[in-house]
Short mmCIF file of C-alpha atoms in Angstrom, two decimals:
data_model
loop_
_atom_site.label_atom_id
_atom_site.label_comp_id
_atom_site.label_asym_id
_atom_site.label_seq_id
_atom_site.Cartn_x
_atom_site.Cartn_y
_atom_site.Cartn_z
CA UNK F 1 69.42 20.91 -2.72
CA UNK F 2 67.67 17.68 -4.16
CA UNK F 3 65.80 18.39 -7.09
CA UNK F 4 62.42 18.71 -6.77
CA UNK F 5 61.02 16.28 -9.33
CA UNK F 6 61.50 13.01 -7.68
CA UNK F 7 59.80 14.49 -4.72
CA UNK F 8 56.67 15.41 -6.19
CA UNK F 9 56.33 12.19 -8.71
CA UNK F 10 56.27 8.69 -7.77
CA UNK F 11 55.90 5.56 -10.09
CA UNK F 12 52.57 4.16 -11.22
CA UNK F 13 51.26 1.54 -8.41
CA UNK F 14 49.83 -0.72 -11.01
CA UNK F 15 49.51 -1.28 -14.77
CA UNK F 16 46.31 -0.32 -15.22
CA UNK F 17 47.19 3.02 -13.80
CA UNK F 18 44.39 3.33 -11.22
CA UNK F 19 46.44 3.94 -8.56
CA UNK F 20 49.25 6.15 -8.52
CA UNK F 21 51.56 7.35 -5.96
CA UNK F 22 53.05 10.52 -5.65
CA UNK F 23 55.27 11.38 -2.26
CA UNK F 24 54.40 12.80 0.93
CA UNK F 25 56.69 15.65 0.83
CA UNK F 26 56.05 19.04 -1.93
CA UNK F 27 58.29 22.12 -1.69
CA UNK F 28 54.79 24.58 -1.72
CA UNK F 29 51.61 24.23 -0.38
CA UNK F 30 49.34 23.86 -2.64
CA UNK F 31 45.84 25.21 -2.80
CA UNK F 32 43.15 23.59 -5.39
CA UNK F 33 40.09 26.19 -6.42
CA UNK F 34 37.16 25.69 -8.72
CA UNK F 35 36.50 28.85 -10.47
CA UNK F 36 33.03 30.12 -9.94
CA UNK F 37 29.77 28.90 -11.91
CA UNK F 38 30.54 29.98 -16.02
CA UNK F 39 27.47 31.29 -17.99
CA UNK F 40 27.82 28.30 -19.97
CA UNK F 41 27.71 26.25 -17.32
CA UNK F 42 24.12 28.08 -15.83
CA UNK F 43 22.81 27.12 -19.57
CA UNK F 44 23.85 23.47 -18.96
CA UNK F 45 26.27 23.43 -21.98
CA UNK F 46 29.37 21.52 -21.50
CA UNK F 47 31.17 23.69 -23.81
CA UNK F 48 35.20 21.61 -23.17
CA UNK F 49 36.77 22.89 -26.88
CA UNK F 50 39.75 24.67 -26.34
CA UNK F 51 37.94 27.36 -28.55
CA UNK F 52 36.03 28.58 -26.36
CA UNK F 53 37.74 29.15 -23.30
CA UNK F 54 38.44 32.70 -23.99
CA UNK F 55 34.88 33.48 -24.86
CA UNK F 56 32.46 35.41 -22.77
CA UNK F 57 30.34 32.21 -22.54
CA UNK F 58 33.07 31.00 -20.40
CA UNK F 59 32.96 34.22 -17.92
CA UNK F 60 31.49 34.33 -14.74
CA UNK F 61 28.20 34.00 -14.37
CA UNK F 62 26.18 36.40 -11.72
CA UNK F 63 25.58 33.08 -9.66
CA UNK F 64 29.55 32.97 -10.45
CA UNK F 65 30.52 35.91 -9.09
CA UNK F 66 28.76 35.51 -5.73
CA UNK F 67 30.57 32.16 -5.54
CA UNK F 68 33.59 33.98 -5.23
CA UNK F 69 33.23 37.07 -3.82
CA UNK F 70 31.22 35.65 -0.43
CA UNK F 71 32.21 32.22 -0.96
CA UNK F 72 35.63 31.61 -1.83
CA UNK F 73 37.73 34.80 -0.92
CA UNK F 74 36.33 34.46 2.37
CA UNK F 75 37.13 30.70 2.78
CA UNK F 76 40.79 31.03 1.35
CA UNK F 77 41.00 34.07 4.08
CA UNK F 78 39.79 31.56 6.88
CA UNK F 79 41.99 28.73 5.43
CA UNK F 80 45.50 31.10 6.09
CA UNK F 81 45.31 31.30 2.49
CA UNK F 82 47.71 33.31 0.38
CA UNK F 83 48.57 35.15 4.07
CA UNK F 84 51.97 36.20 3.27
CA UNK F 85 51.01 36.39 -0.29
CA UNK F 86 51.20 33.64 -2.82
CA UNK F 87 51.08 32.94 -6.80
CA UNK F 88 47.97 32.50 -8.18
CA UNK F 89 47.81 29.74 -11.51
CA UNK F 90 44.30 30.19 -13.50
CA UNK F 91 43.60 28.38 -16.52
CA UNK F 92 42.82 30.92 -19.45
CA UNK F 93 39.62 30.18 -19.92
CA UNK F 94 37.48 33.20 -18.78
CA UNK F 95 36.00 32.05 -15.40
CA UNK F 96 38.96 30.94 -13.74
CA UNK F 97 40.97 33.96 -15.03
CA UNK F 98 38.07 36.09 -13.92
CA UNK F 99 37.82 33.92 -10.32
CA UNK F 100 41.87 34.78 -9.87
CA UNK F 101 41.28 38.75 -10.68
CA UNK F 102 38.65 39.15 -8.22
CA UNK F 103 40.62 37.18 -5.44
CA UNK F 104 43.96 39.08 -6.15
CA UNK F 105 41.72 42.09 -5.83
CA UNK F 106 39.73 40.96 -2.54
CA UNK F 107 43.30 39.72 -1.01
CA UNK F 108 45.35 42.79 -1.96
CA UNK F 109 47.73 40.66 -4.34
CA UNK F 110 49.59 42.29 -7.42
CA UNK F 111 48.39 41.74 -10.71
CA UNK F 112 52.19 39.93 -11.18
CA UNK F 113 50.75 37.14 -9.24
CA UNK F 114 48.35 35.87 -11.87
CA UNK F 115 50.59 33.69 -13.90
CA UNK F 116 48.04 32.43 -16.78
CA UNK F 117 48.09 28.89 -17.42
CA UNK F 118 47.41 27.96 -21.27
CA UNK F 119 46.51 24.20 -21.34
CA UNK F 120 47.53 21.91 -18.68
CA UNK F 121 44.51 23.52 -16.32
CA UNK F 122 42.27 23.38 -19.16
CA UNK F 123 38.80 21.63 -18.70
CA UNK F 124 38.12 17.95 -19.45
CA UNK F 125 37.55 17.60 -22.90
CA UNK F 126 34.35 15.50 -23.54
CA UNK F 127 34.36 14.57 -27.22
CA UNK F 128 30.71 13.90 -29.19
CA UNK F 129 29.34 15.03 -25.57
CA UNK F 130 30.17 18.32 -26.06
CA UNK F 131 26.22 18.57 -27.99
CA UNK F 132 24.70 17.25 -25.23
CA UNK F 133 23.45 19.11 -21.89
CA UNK F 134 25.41 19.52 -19.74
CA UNK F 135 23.67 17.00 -16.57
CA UNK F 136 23.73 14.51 -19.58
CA UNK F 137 27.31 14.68 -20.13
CA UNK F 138 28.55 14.68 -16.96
CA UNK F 139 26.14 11.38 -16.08
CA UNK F 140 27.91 9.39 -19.03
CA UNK F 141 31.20 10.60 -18.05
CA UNK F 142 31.16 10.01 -14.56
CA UNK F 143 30.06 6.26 -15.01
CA UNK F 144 32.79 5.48 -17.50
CA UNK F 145 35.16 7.03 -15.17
CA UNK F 146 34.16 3.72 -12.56
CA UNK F 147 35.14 1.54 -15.17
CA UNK F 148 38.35 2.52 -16.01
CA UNK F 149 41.14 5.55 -15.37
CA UNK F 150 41.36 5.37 -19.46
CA UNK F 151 37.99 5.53 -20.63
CA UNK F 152 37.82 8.32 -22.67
CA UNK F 153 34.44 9.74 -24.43
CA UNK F 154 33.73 8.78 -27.79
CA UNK F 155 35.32 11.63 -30.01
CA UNK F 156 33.54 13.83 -31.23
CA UNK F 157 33.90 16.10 -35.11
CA UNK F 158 34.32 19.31 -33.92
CA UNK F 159 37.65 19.32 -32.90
CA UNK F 160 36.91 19.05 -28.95
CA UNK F 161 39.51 16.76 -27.04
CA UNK F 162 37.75 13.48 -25.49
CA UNK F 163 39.82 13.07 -22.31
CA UNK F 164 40.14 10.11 -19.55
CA UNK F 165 41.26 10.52 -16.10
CA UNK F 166 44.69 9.34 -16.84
CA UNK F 167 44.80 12.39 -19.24
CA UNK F 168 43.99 14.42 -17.10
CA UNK F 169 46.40 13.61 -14.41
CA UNK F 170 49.20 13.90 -17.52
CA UNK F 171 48.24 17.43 -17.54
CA UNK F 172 48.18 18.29 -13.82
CA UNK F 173 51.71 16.36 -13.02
CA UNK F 174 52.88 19.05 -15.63
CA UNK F 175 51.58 21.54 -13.70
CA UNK F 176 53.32 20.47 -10.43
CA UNK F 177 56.22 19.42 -12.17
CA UNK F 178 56.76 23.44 -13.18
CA UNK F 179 55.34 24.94 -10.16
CA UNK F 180 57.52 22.54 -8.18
CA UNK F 181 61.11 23.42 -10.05
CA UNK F 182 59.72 27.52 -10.55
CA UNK F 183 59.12 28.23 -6.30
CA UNK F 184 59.60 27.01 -3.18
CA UNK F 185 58.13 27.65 0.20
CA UNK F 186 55.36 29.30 -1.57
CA UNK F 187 51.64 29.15 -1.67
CA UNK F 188 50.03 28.31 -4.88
CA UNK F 189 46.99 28.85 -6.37
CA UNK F 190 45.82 25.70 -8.95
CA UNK F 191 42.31 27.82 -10.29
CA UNK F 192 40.57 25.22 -12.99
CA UNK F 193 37.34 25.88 -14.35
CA UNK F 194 35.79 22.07 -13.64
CA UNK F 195 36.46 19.46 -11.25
CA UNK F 196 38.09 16.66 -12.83
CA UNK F 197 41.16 18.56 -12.98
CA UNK F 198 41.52 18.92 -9.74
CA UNK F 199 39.58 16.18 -8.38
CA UNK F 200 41.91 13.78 -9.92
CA UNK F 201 45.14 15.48 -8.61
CA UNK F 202 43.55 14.99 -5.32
CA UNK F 203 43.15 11.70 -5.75
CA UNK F 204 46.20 10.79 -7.54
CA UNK F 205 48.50 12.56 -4.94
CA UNK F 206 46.50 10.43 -1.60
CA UNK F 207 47.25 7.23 -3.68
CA UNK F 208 43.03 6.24 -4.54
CA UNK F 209 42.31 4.40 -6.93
CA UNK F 210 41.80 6.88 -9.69
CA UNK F 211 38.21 5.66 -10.72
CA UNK F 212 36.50 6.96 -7.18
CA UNK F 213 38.32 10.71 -8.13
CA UNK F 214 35.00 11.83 -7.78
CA UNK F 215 35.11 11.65 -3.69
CA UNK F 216 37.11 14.58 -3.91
CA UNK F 217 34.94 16.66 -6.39
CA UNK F 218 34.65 20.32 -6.20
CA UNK F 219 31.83 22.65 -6.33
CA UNK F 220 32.00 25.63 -8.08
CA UNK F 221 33.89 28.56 -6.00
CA UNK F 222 34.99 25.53 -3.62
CA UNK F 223 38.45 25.42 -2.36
CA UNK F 224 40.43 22.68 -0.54
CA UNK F 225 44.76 22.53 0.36
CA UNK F 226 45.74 20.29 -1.60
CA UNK F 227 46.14 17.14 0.99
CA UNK F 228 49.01 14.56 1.17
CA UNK F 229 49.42 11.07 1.83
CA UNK F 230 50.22 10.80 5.63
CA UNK F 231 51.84 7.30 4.37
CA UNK F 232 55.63 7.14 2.52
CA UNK F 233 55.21 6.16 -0.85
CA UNK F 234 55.17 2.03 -1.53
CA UNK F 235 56.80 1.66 -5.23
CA UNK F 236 55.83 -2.13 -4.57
CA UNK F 237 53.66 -3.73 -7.29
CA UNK F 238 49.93 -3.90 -6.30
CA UNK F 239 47.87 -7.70 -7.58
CA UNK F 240 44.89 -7.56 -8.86
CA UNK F 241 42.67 -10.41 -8.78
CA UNK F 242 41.91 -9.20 -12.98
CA UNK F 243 44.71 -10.91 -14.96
CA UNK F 244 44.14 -7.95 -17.43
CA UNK F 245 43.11 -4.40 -15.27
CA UNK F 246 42.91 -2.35 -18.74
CA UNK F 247 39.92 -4.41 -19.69
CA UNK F 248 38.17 -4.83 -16.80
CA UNK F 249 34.52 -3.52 -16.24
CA UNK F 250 34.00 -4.23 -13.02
CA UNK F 251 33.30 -0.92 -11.17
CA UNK F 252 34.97 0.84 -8.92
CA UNK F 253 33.63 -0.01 -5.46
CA UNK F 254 32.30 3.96 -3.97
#
């Protein structure tokens, strides 16, 4: 049997890294869930420092937990979901760990599906915006994100990681990479506590340019199969009419 990492990771498209290819073929399918709304999130704090994520300001809010008990356990039953069981991958911090007890109780899965996730499934970090609301945050960060896959957030002094989308994606290839070699023929739950995480798979694995991620955003308690590329793979280079993409500020067309 091939292995299964050249099959799940293709080479960049381009050197500025805004489009990259992955292949059409994965050994799982793959299902991508947003937890359900945090209470940090219904205060509008961004609250992305590692710290946190095992506080109770990261658990499910009440909001939350309607989001998952009539919104997404339902949906993932509709989808064919986790129908002859499946692994379930939630990022530690509290509302996605929360979001995978509730459906493994719902769906009637064993506790030894929950396979806690430590880092890669982690929230975007977003640096000094961390002190800012939450609406703010996400404004700033979502229009450097059309200029480039590696603008990053300025850093902040607390500690909290300022992330672009190509970090991001770093992360979540790691992710497939072990879920890819660990099963096969399995379904898999990716639970994330934001969007960009998942959003940016998405987008990464269809081949879009990485800057219009946000096409494929997720609400909270929203789940989607993870969809592939109905196209083979083209390791050709891609032109750009920049003669430098990296420094480029023209943005994305959406």
């Amino acid at each position: 049997m091939q292995s299964p990492a050249p099959a799940a990771f293709g080479k960049p498209t381009s050197v500025c890294n805004t489009c990259v290819g992955f292949a059409d073929v994965l050994n799982n399918r793959y299902w991508l869930v947003r937890a359900g709304e945090s209470y940090s999130e219904s205060f509008g704090e961004p609250l992305t420092n590692p710290v946190w994520k095992t506080s109770e300001r990261h658990g499910l809010s009440p909001l939350g937990k309607e989001q998952v008990l009539r919104g997404l356990t339902p949906d993932l039953e509709s989808l064919g979901a986790c129908s002859d069981g499946c692994w379930l991958w939630p990022s530690i911090t509290q509302n996605a760990y929360q979001t995978a007890e509730v459906v493994a109780y719902t769906l009637g899965i064993g506790r030894s599906r929950i396979v806690p996730e430590y880092s890669f499934l982690d929230a975007r970090g977003v640096g000094a915006l961390e002190n800012e609301r939450l609406e703010f945050a996400r404004r700033v960060v979502e229009e450097g994100d059309l200029l480039d896959a590696g603008w990053k957030p300025e850093k902040g002094t607390d500690g909290t990681p300022h992330e672009s989308v190509n970090d991001v994606l770093v992360r979540m290839r790691q992710v497939l990479s072990i879920t890819e070699t660990q099963y096969f023929g399995d379904d898999v739950l990716l639970i994330a506590p934001d969007s960009d995480c998942l959003s940016v798979l998405q987008a990464a694995v269809l081949g879009v340019d990485l800057r219009q991620h946000r096409r494929y955003a997720f609400r909270p308690g929203e789940v989607r199969q993870l969809q592939l590329s109905s196209e083979a793979f083209d390791a050709k280079p891609v032109s750009f009419s920049c003669p430098d993409p990296p420094k480029c500020t023209r943005r994305a067309d959406v």
